[in-house]
Structure formats: C-alpha cells, structure tokens
Tab-separated table of C-alpha atoms in Angstrom:
chain	number	residue	atom	x	y	z
A	1	MET	CA	-6.405	-12.544	-47.148
A	2	LYS	CA	-8.429	-12.167	-44.005
A	3	LYS	CA	-5.205	-11.586	-42.105
A	4	ILE	CA	-4.090	-8.830	-44.463
A	5	LEU	CA	-7.471	-7.158	-44.201
A	6	GLY	CA	-7.260	-7.413	-40.429
A	7	ILE	CA	-3.838	-5.817	-40.395
A	8	MET	CA	-5.019	-3.082	-42.748
A	9	ALA	CA	-8.033	-2.384	-40.583
A	10	LEU	CA	-5.827	-2.148	-37.533
A	11	LEU	CA	-3.443	0.176	-39.283
A	12	VAL	CA	-6.315	2.422	-40.315
A	13	ILE	CA	-7.626	2.484	-36.761
A	14	ALA	CA	-4.150	3.132	-35.395
A	15	ALA	CA	-3.603	5.915	-37.910
A	16	GLY	CA	-6.992	7.362	-36.999
A	17	ILE	CA	-6.141	7.405	-33.322
A	18	PHE	CA	-2.804	8.975	-34.126
A	19	MET	CA	-4.302	11.715	-36.302
A	20	ALA	CA	-7.096	12.423	-33.853
A	21	THR	CA	-4.786	12.868	-30.912
A	22	THR	CA	-1.937	14.791	-32.474
A	23	THR	CA	-4.260	17.709	-32.973
A	24	SER	CA	-5.427	17.765	-29.375
A	25	SER	CA	-3.469	19.321	-26.560
A	26	SER	CA	-3.619	16.111	-24.561
A	27	SER	CA	-0.376	15.024	-22.968
A	28	SER	CA	-0.478	11.530	-24.454
A	29	LEU	CA	-0.647	10.576	-28.091
A	30	GLY	CA	-3.605	8.303	-27.662
A	31	GLU	CA	-4.951	5.408	-25.746
A	32	GLY	CA	-2.723	2.893	-27.483
A	33	LEU	CA	-2.991	-0.758	-26.625
A	34	ALA	CA	-4.413	-2.319	-23.497
A	35	VAL	CA	-3.912	-5.847	-22.273
A	36	GLY	CA	-6.161	-8.093	-24.359
A	37	ASP	CA	-5.946	-5.922	-27.493
A	38	ILE	CA	-4.425	-7.221	-30.718
A	39	ALA	CA	-1.166	-5.425	-31.401
A	40	PRO	CA	-0.631	-4.154	-34.941
A	41	ASP	CA	2.232	-5.585	-36.950
A	42	PHE	CA	4.843	-3.251	-38.385
A	43	SER	CA	7.655	-3.271	-40.867
A	44	LEU	CA	10.693	-1.434	-39.556
A	45	LYS	CA	14.313	-1.328	-40.590
A	46	ASN	CA	16.684	-3.369	-38.476
A	47	ILE	CA	20.275	-2.324	-37.776
A	48	ASP	CA	21.444	-4.842	-40.405
A	49	GLY	CA	19.349	-3.125	-43.075
A	50	SER	CA	16.662	-5.814	-43.250
A	51	MET	CA	12.999	-5.052	-42.684
A	52	VAL	CA	11.555	-6.685	-39.582
A	53	SER	CA	7.909	-7.455	-38.908
A	54	LEU	CA	6.218	-9.687	-36.380
A	55	ALA	CA	5.013	-11.860	-39.233
A	56	SER	CA	8.623	-12.481	-40.236
A	57	TYR	CA	9.115	-14.557	-37.079
A	58	GLU	CA	7.416	-17.686	-38.316
A	59	GLU	CA	8.494	-19.862	-35.397
A	60	ALA	CA	7.619	-17.373	-32.679
A	61	LYS	CA	5.151	-18.246	-29.942
A	62	GLY	CA	5.112	-14.666	-28.866
A	63	PHE	CA	7.078	-11.431	-28.917
A	64	ILE	CA	8.803	-9.276	-26.358
A	65	VAL	CA	8.420	-5.875	-27.999
A	66	ILE	CA	10.495	-3.291	-26.127
A	67	PHE	CA	10.527	0.406	-26.964
A	68	THR	CA	14.025	1.427	-26.012
A	69	CYS	CA	16.862	3.636	-27.193
A	70	ASN	CA	20.559	4.422	-26.898
A	71	THR	CA	20.382	7.561	-24.845
A	72	CYS	CA	18.025	6.997	-21.937
A	73	PRO	CA	19.937	5.953	-18.797
A	74	TYR	CA	17.079	3.628	-17.877
A	75	ALA	CA	17.279	1.951	-21.270
A	76	VAL	CA	21.046	1.616	-20.931
A	77	MET	CA	20.693	0.080	-17.463
A	78	TYR	CA	18.520	-2.598	-19.003
A	79	GLU	CA	20.701	-3.447	-22.013
A	80	ASP	CA	22.457	-6.394	-20.384
A	81	ARG	CA	19.210	-7.639	-18.884
A	82	MET	CA	17.530	-7.414	-22.294
A	83	ILE	CA	20.315	-9.510	-23.801
A	84	ALA	CA	19.905	-12.098	-21.024
A	85	LEU	CA	16.125	-12.053	-21.407
A	86	HIS	CA	16.341	-12.650	-25.149
A	87	ASN	CA	18.905	-15.437	-24.755
A	88	LYS	CA	16.772	-17.127	-22.122
A	89	TYR	CA	13.538	-17.081	-24.099
A	90	VAL	CA	14.372	-16.993	-27.792
A	91	ASP	CA	14.625	-20.785	-27.982
A	92	LYS	CA	11.304	-21.045	-26.194
A	93	GLY	CA	9.768	-18.974	-28.979
A	94	TYR	CA	9.834	-15.510	-27.416
A	95	PRO	CA	12.352	-13.199	-29.106
A	96	ILE	CA	12.918	-9.581	-28.154
A	97	ILE	CA	12.222	-6.982	-30.810
A	98	ALA	CA	13.719	-3.690	-29.648
A	99	ILE	CA	12.236	-0.574	-31.241
A	100	ASN	CA	13.855	2.851	-31.036
A	101	PRO	CA	10.972	5.351	-31.220
A	102	ASN	CA	12.936	8.578	-30.742
A	103	ASP	CA	13.270	11.411	-33.243
A	104	PRO	CA	17.035	11.779	-33.823
A	105	SER	CA	16.582	15.443	-34.722
A	106	ILE	CA	15.734	15.904	-31.039
A	107	LYS	CA	18.054	13.248	-29.657
A	108	SER	CA	21.002	12.842	-32.035
A	109	GLY	CA	22.325	9.863	-30.091
A	110	ASP	CA	19.293	7.879	-31.229
A	111	SER	CA	19.973	8.052	-34.966
A	112	TYR	CA	19.958	4.890	-37.065
A	113	GLU	CA	23.763	5.041	-37.347
A	114	LYS	CA	24.122	5.384	-33.572
A	115	MET	CA	21.753	2.432	-33.135
A	116	GLN	CA	24.040	0.362	-35.361
A	117	GLU	CA	27.064	1.432	-33.314
A	118	ARG	CA	25.436	0.611	-30.007
A	119	ALA	CA	24.108	-2.741	-31.214
A	120	GLU	CA	27.591	-3.673	-32.348
A	121	GLU	CA	29.242	-2.534	-29.103
A	122	LYS	CA	26.801	-4.560	-27.040
A	123	ALA	CA	26.469	-7.402	-29.585
A	124	PHE	CA	22.679	-7.309	-29.337
A	125	PRO	CA	21.414	-10.798	-30.193
A	126	PHE	CA	17.955	-9.399	-31.015
A	127	ALA	CA	16.533	-7.151	-33.715
A	128	TYR	CA	16.950	-3.437	-32.983
A	129	VAL	CA	14.654	-1.582	-35.353
A	130	PHE	CA	13.990	2.084	-35.979
A	131	ASP	CA	10.486	3.588	-35.829
A	132	SER	CA	11.679	6.288	-38.215
A	133	LYS	CA	8.190	7.534	-39.111
A	134	GLN	CA	7.175	7.448	-35.451
A	135	GLU	CA	3.977	5.597	-36.262
A	136	VAL	CA	4.470	2.416	-34.290
A	137	PHE	CA	4.991	3.802	-30.787
A	138	PRO	CA	1.749	5.855	-30.852
A	139	ALA	CA	-0.181	2.855	-32.179
A	140	TYR	CA	1.092	0.841	-29.241
A	141	GLY	CA	0.670	3.716	-26.806
A	142	ALA	CA	4.278	3.640	-25.678
A	143	THR	CA	5.259	6.768	-23.760
A	144	LYS	CA	8.736	6.047	-22.532
A	145	THR	CA	11.888	4.021	-22.866
A	146	PRO	CA	12.078	1.255	-21.867
A	147	HIS	CA	8.439	0.195	-22.292
A	148	VAL	CA	7.605	-3.488	-22.771
A	149	TYR	CA	4.692	-5.059	-24.659
A	150	LEU	CA	4.541	-8.827	-24.343
A	151	LEU	CA	2.482	-10.363	-27.129
A	152	ASP	CA	1.381	-13.922	-27.609
A	153	LYS	CA	1.411	-15.807	-30.913
A	154	ASN	CA	-1.805	-14.098	-32.042
A	155	ARG	CA	-0.335	-10.691	-31.201
A	156	THR	CA	-2.699	-10.349	-28.260
A	157	VAL	CA	-1.162	-8.083	-25.638
A	158	GLN	CA	-0.511	-10.137	-22.513
A	159	TYR	CA	1.580	-7.744	-20.472
A	160	ILE	CA	2.554	-4.049	-20.575
A	161	GLY	CA	5.129	-2.375	-18.423
A	162	ALA	CA	8.544	-2.810	-16.867
A	163	ILE	CA	11.092	-5.579	-17.284
A	164	ASP	CA	11.500	-6.024	-13.534
A	165	ASN	CA	10.986	-4.142	-10.299
A	166	ASN	CA	14.398	-2.525	-9.872
A	167	ALA	CA	15.841	-0.623	-12.805
A	168	ARG	CA	18.657	0.855	-10.792
A	169	ASP	CA	20.070	-2.265	-9.204
A	170	GLU	CA	19.817	-5.610	-10.931
A	171	GLU	CA	21.013	-7.473	-7.855
A	172	ALA	CA	18.142	-6.047	-5.834
A	173	VAL	CA	15.483	-7.203	-8.312
A	174	SER	CA	12.885	-9.297	-6.534
A	175	THR	CA	10.257	-9.628	-9.268
A	176	ARG	CA	10.998	-10.203	-12.944
A	177	TYR	CA	7.696	-9.153	-14.469
A	178	VAL	CA	8.372	-10.114	-18.084
A	179	GLU	CA	9.929	-13.480	-17.240
A	180	ASP	CA	7.045	-14.309	-14.903
A	181	ALA	CA	4.512	-13.381	-17.581
A	182	ILE	CA	6.248	-15.507	-20.242
A	183	ASP	CA	6.556	-18.432	-17.839
A	184	ASP	CA	2.819	-18.187	-17.219
A	185	LEU	CA	2.128	-18.149	-20.967
A	186	ILE	CA	4.387	-21.145	-21.515
A	187	ALA	CA	2.514	-22.934	-18.733
A	188	GLY	CA	-0.718	-22.193	-20.589
A	189	LYS	CA	-1.915	-19.667	-18.027
A	190	GLN	CA	-2.861	-16.021	-18.126
A	191	PRO	CA	-0.035	-13.913	-16.698
A	192	ALA	CA	-0.712	-13.136	-13.051
A	193	VAL	CA	0.610	-9.588	-13.429
A	194	THR	CA	-0.403	-7.910	-16.686
A	195	PHE	CA	0.475	-4.254	-16.100
A	196	THR	CA	3.206	-2.406	-14.235
A	197	LYS	CA	4.670	1.078	-14.257
A	198	ALA	CA	8.265	2.193	-14.233
A	199	ILE	CA	10.217	5.410	-14.554
A	200	GLY	CA	11.612	6.033	-17.988
A	201	CYS	CA	12.553	8.730	-20.463
A	202	SER	CA	9.757	10.322	-22.412
A	203	ILE	CA	9.734	9.309	-26.088
A	204	LYS	CA	11.116	12.200	-28.119
A	205	TYR	CA	8.830	13.542	-30.838
A	206	LYS	CA	7.989	16.931	-32.250
A	207	LYS	CA	4.771	18.388	-30.959
A	208	GLY	CA	2.125	20.005	-33.079
B	1	MET	CA	21.433	28.847	14.303
B	2	ARG	CA	21.176	25.439	15.944
B	3	LEU	CA	18.990	24.320	13.053
B	4	LEU	CA	21.630	25.417	10.590
B	5	VAL	CA	24.203	23.270	12.402
B	6	ILE	CA	21.856	20.295	12.264
B	7	VAL	CA	21.250	20.871	8.599
B	8	LEU	CA	24.988	21.093	7.981
B	9	LEU	CA	25.578	17.885	9.923
B	10	PHE	CA	22.989	16.125	7.842
B	11	GLY	CA	24.672	17.363	4.730
B	12	ILE	CA	28.061	16.059	5.881
B	13	LEU	CA	26.553	12.733	6.934
B	14	LEU	CA	24.865	12.324	3.595
B	15	LEU	CA	28.016	13.143	1.692
B	16	SER	CA	30.130	10.790	3.769
B	17	CYS	CA	28.053	7.648	3.960
B	18	ASN	CA	25.249	7.698	1.408
B	19	SER	CA	23.498	4.994	3.407
B	20	PRO	CA	19.724	4.899	3.854
B	21	MET	CA	18.873	7.970	5.865
B	22	PRO	CA	15.215	7.873	6.791
B	23	THR	CA	15.843	10.668	9.260
B	24	THR	CA	16.401	13.165	6.456
B	25	LYS	CA	12.673	13.487	6.160
B	26	ASN	CA	12.689	15.418	9.418
B	27	LEU	CA	13.947	18.369	7.481
B	28	THR	CA	10.574	18.924	5.970
B	29	THR	CA	8.086	16.472	7.369
B	30	LYS	CA	4.725	18.018	7.999
B	31	GLU	CA	6.208	21.460	8.208
B	32	LYS	CA	4.720	24.520	6.652
B	33	PRO	CA	6.282	26.124	3.575
B	34	SER	CA	8.232	28.440	5.861
B	35	THR	CA	10.991	25.807	5.873
B	36	THR	CA	12.108	27.021	2.448
B	37	THR	CA	14.976	28.992	3.943
B	38	ASN	CA	16.424	25.975	5.709
B	39	LEU	CA	16.109	23.806	2.672
B	40	THR	CA	17.736	26.387	0.431
B	41	LYS	CA	20.672	26.343	2.808
B	42	THR	CA	20.866	22.569	2.539
B	43	VAL	CA	21.098	22.892	-1.202
B	44	ALA	CA	23.718	25.605	-0.925
B	45	ASP	CA	25.755	23.275	1.260
B	46	GLY	CA	25.514	20.634	-1.385
B	47	MET	CA	23.241	17.704	-0.985
B	48	PRO	CA	19.471	18.074	-0.968
B	49	PRO	CA	17.387	15.839	1.322
B	50	ILE	CA	17.431	12.233	0.156
B	51	TYR	CA	14.438	9.922	0.362
B	52	GLU	CA	14.972	6.190	0.075
B	53	HIS	CA	11.263	5.418	0.274
B	54	PHE	CA	8.372	7.107	-1.436
B	55	ASP	CA	6.201	6.777	1.650
B	56	ASP	CA	8.493	9.194	3.479
B	57	LEU	CA	8.035	11.730	0.700
B	58	ALA	CA	4.304	11.227	0.191
B	59	TYR	CA	3.420	14.128	2.489
B	60	ILE	CA	4.525	16.667	-0.123
B	61	PHE	CA	1.492	15.663	-2.202
B	62	GLN	CA	-0.943	15.902	0.673
B	63	GLN	CA	-0.531	19.360	2.180
B	64	GLN	CA	-3.931	20.749	3.101
B	65	THR	CA	-3.144	24.423	3.108
B	66	ASP	CA	-3.867	27.402	0.870
B	67	THR	CA	-0.405	27.150	-0.668
B	68	THR	CA	-0.136	26.154	-4.315
B	69	TYR	CA	2.442	23.408	-4.814
B	70	ILE	CA	4.142	22.868	-8.145
B	71	ILE	CA	5.919	19.531	-8.013
B	72	ASN	CA	8.170	18.556	-10.888
B	73	PHE	CA	9.862	15.151	-11.329
B	74	TRP	CA	13.161	15.487	-13.149
B	75	ALA	CA	16.764	14.321	-13.353
B	76	THR	CA	20.008	15.860	-14.586
B	77	TRP	CA	20.231	13.096	-17.229
B	78	CYS	CA	16.793	13.999	-18.634
B	79	LYS	CA	17.266	16.559	-21.403
B	80	PRO	CA	13.688	17.903	-21.628
B	81	CYS	CA	13.638	18.151	-17.843
B	82	VAL	CA	16.788	20.252	-17.736
B	83	GLU	CA	15.489	22.440	-20.564
B	84	GLU	CA	12.343	23.394	-18.684
B	85	LEU	CA	13.993	23.849	-15.296
B	86	PRO	CA	14.627	27.590	-15.803
B	87	TYR	CA	10.855	28.120	-16.044
B	88	PHE	CA	10.360	26.558	-12.624
B	89	GLU	CA	13.142	28.729	-11.275
B	90	GLN	CA	11.451	31.774	-12.752
B	91	LEU	CA	8.225	30.739	-11.041
B	92	THR	CA	9.994	30.413	-7.702
B	93	LYS	CA	11.520	33.850	-8.079
B	94	LYS	CA	8.400	35.595	-9.340
B	95	TYR	CA	6.163	34.261	-6.573
B	96	GLN	CA	8.654	34.606	-3.755
B	97	GLY	CA	6.903	35.519	-0.534
B	98	GLN	CA	3.561	34.311	-1.862
B	99	LYS	CA	1.783	31.069	-1.153
B	100	VAL	CA	3.399	29.315	-4.073
B	101	LYS	CA	5.994	26.598	-3.668
B	102	VAL	CA	7.988	24.774	-6.296
B	103	ILE	CA	9.444	21.375	-5.357
B	104	LEU	CA	11.827	19.682	-7.762
B	105	VAL	CA	11.934	15.935	-7.086
B	106	SER	CA	15.156	14.607	-8.557
B	107	LEU	CA	15.283	11.004	-9.754
B	108	ASP	CA	19.035	11.139	-10.217
B	109	PHE	CA	20.895	7.957	-9.415
B	110	LYS	CA	22.537	7.430	-6.049
B	111	LYS	CA	26.006	7.160	-7.565
B	112	GLN	CA	25.590	10.447	-9.420
B	113	LEU	CA	24.269	12.644	-6.633
B	114	GLU	CA	27.676	14.007	-5.704
B	115	THR	CA	29.174	13.915	-9.166
B	116	LYS	CA	26.244	15.271	-11.174
B	117	LEU	CA	23.302	16.543	-9.161
B	118	VAL	CA	25.135	18.681	-6.609
B	119	PRO	CA	27.427	20.341	-9.201
B	120	PHE	CA	24.366	20.964	-11.395
B	121	LEU	CA	22.453	22.657	-8.571
B	122	LYS	CA	25.475	24.821	-7.789
B	123	GLU	CA	26.238	25.719	-11.371
B	124	HIS	CA	22.663	26.771	-12.086
B	125	GLN	CA	22.170	28.275	-8.605
B	126	ILE	CA	18.875	26.460	-8.208
B	127	GLN	CA	16.666	28.360	-5.783
B	128	SER	CA	13.626	26.072	-5.754
B	129	GLU	CA	13.442	23.326	-3.170
B	130	VAL	CA	15.079	20.122	-4.399
B	131	LEU	CA	14.464	16.644	-2.991
B	132	VAL	CA	15.992	13.375	-4.125
B	133	LEU	CA	13.876	10.231	-4.430
B	134	LEU	CA	15.792	6.948	-4.729
B	135	ASP	CA	12.926	4.459	-4.311
B	136	PRO	CA	13.489	1.991	-7.179
B	137	ASP	CA	10.115	0.241	-6.992
B	138	ALA	CA	8.335	2.766	-9.205
B	139	ASN	CA	5.400	0.451	-9.808
B	140	ALA	CA	4.553	0.852	-6.139
B	141	TRP	CA	4.511	4.650	-6.117
B	142	VAL	CA	3.922	6.108	-9.614
B	143	ASP	CA	0.153	5.834	-9.199
B	144	GLN	CA	0.348	7.647	-5.879
B	145	VAL	CA	1.673	10.721	-7.649
B	146	ASP	CA	-1.038	10.432	-10.290
B	147	PRO	CA	-2.877	7.380	-11.623
B	148	SER	CA	-2.552	8.675	-15.187
B	149	TRP	CA	1.254	8.921	-15.024
B	150	SER	CA	2.912	6.387	-17.323
B	151	GLY	CA	6.282	6.756	-15.607
B	152	ALA	CA	7.981	8.961	-18.195
B	153	ILE	CA	9.661	12.132	-16.997
B	154	PRO	CA	9.348	15.063	-16.839
B	155	ILE	CA	5.955	15.433	-15.186
B	156	THR	CA	4.460	18.322	-13.278
B	157	LEU	CA	1.771	18.196	-10.641
B	158	VAL	CA	0.095	21.389	-9.478
B	159	TYR	CA	-2.140	21.287	-6.443
B	160	LYS	CA	-3.712	23.366	-3.776
B	161	ASN	CA	-5.541	21.499	-1.056
B	162	LYS	CA	-7.977	19.263	-3.012
B	163	GLU	CA	-7.559	20.895	-6.414
B	164	ARG	CA	-5.116	19.065	-8.676
B	165	ALA	CA	-3.750	19.173	-12.214
B	166	PHE	CA	-1.265	16.732	-13.693
B	167	TYR	CA	0.877	17.185	-16.807
B	168	GLU	CA	2.936	14.407	-18.358
B	169	GLU	CA	4.757	16.741	-20.718
B	170	SER	CA	7.394	19.422	-20.759
B	171	PHE	CA	6.702	23.123	-21.074
B	172	GLU	CA	7.694	25.081	-24.152
B	173	ASP	CA	8.329	28.290	-22.269
B	174	TYR	CA	7.709	30.088	-19.007
B	175	ALA	CA	4.303	31.367	-20.151
B	176	ALA	CA	3.075	27.805	-20.729
B	177	LEU	CA	4.040	26.832	-17.205
B	178	GLU	CA	2.628	29.941	-15.567
B	179	LYS	CA	-0.636	29.448	-17.458
B	180	ILE	CA	-1.321	26.135	-15.733
B	181	VAL	CA	-0.330	27.494	-12.340
B	182	GLN	CA	-2.298	30.715	-12.433
B	183	PRO	CA	-5.783	29.187	-11.955
B	184	PHE	CA	-4.575	27.955	-8.564
B	185	ILE	CA	-3.295	31.319	-7.426
B	186	LYS	CA	-6.327	33.418	-6.709
C-alpha cells in the first residue's frame, strides 16, 4: 500500500513538473531525475503488445533504462552494443528496458509499428516499449536518444548518461560507462562515474 | 592567390586520405572574421575544415572581439537541424559585411562527409562557414560548449566577447532566430 502511495506521489510530482515546464519557454522540459533520486515506475506497451513496468521484473536487481529510437543514427550505432549489454547483464539481474520517447507524427520512423519491425530485424532480446503519451521521458528528464538511466533495485538512479565513450567507433571505446557502473553496483560499491554526456538526437515532441 | 592554392591543396588532401589532419585548423586559427572568404572557397571546393579534436576548435568559442558569433551544432542526419538551417543562412546573408558571423559545426560522421555532407552543402549552396568536428569523446567537450547542454542537437550558442546565450532547441522560423541574436548586435 505504501509502495502504491509512493508511486502515486511520484507520478503527481512528475506530472506537476511536466505541466509547470510545458508552459514556460525554457528549452528543457524540466529538471527530471538526478543521481540519487527515485525513478518513477511506468506502464508502457512493449512491441509484443504486453504492458511493461519496472515492477513487472520481479527478479531484477536493477534496470538499464535507455531512451532510444529507430531513427537516430546514434541510437542505431548503439543497437548491437545494447543487445550485447543486455545479454551480458540480464542474468546478473540487470535487464535493459528500451523506451522510444519520440512522437511519430514528427518522426514517422518511430511509430509503434516501425518499432516492432526494427525489434524483429535486430532480434532485440530486451523490452522495447513506447512512451506514446510522452509522459515518461519528461519525468526522467531525458532529452535525447540514446540516454541511459541506470537504476538499482529500489529504483534509485545510480548513473545517467552515455553507454560508453565512443559512439562512432565501438572498437575505439576505452571506457564502458554503464558496464563499469553495474560492475560497481554488483560489487556493492557506489559507481565511480555517475554522470556523463554524449551527443544524441533531440527527443521529438510538439512544443506549446 | 597563393592562399587559394593552399586551401585547394588542403581540400584535395582531405578528400584523398581522410586521416587525422590537425593542420586544418590553420585555416582559421586565431584569425579574425575576415577569413570568411577563404573558408567559403573551401566549402565551394567541397570539404569544409575537419577537426579531429575539440581542443583545436575551442578557439571559435573564445574570440574576444566585437563580432557576434552564432554557432550552431548540426548534422545532415538531424532533421530539426536541417529544417532550421535556412534561417542561419538568412542571417548570414542579411548581416553580410557586418560584425556578425555564423559558424555551422557539423557532427556528420567521417564516412559520410564526402557522400552526404559535401553534396548537401553544394545542393543548398550553404554560404555560412561550416566546420566538421569528429571528436567522439563528447563527454570531454560538451560542457566546454555550454555546461547546460545535454548533448542533444541542434543547439545554438550566441556570443560576443563575454556575453553569451545558449539554446538547446530548434527555431520555428527566421524571426525566432533573429530575435535571440539582435540583443547582441547593437
């Protein structure tokens, strides 16, 4: 009961932030989440038609929530690495949950049907869900694709940022931020690096 | 004339080898905005100056003159970027001969410079200065452009000497862009 109330409270706060900022002329939708905050749960439709929430992963020790899409070249460059990341950590309790936050009326290649097509082509082993009401990405504070939020079991944000330090060339990657952060969590430590920045495509939403 | 030959040679070199070319920065390093003509020629010949490392490009954010710089980060694969590009071109044309300089920093991928970027610049007859930044370690340089930048493109930075304004958004029309530039042009 307490949990439900907590979730509801968070949703109300998230909605409040969303409403407050959409009316301003500010470039970002809101502050979103910072490392240490509790991430709100969500219920979004997966490509297989099922509804996915964080709570539905009963065995999870954490979550690799990645805002991504079909159409952004940076997101596409990371598809294979996302598959590898999921396969490496899912058995350790850290699944990827990929969320497409884009408005398909702006970017038709990011429609639910196109998500299904892409997931099938690439045989995504992880959930690929659609933020169709565009309420989850502002609550998290995601601004671009790809944009990673690593959560622990309690949904506390442990890391925000890039997957690794070289989007353009996987072979030249020298630091794998998400893997390092998960390894730290598994070792019972705080991640050494909790925030990074990367280039990405702006999340597509209608203004005003 | 000699400069034109050098510029042409650079262009040919860039097209032929695509290897790290730190020397390309000489085209603009620490020079005054009067270099526009040379740079426009580089673009006309095809390839704009390529920067492998952000540090070599950092000077474009640090000019201490009375020129207003409008620096836009974009890429041909970025739809909202391409949509707002005509407004930057309009700005370049309208303020020609004045102390206003538009710099379009392309984040196009190395493999697509010849196949996408150069044809795009030709097709749209881009007049503004274009530079290419290839530095992949964005975490090391995004904050140097502006600490509030999340990393999404497009972004636009307007500055004159110490005055700065940063916009992580695209512009609806030319008027919206000119409105944020005008306070700098006195």
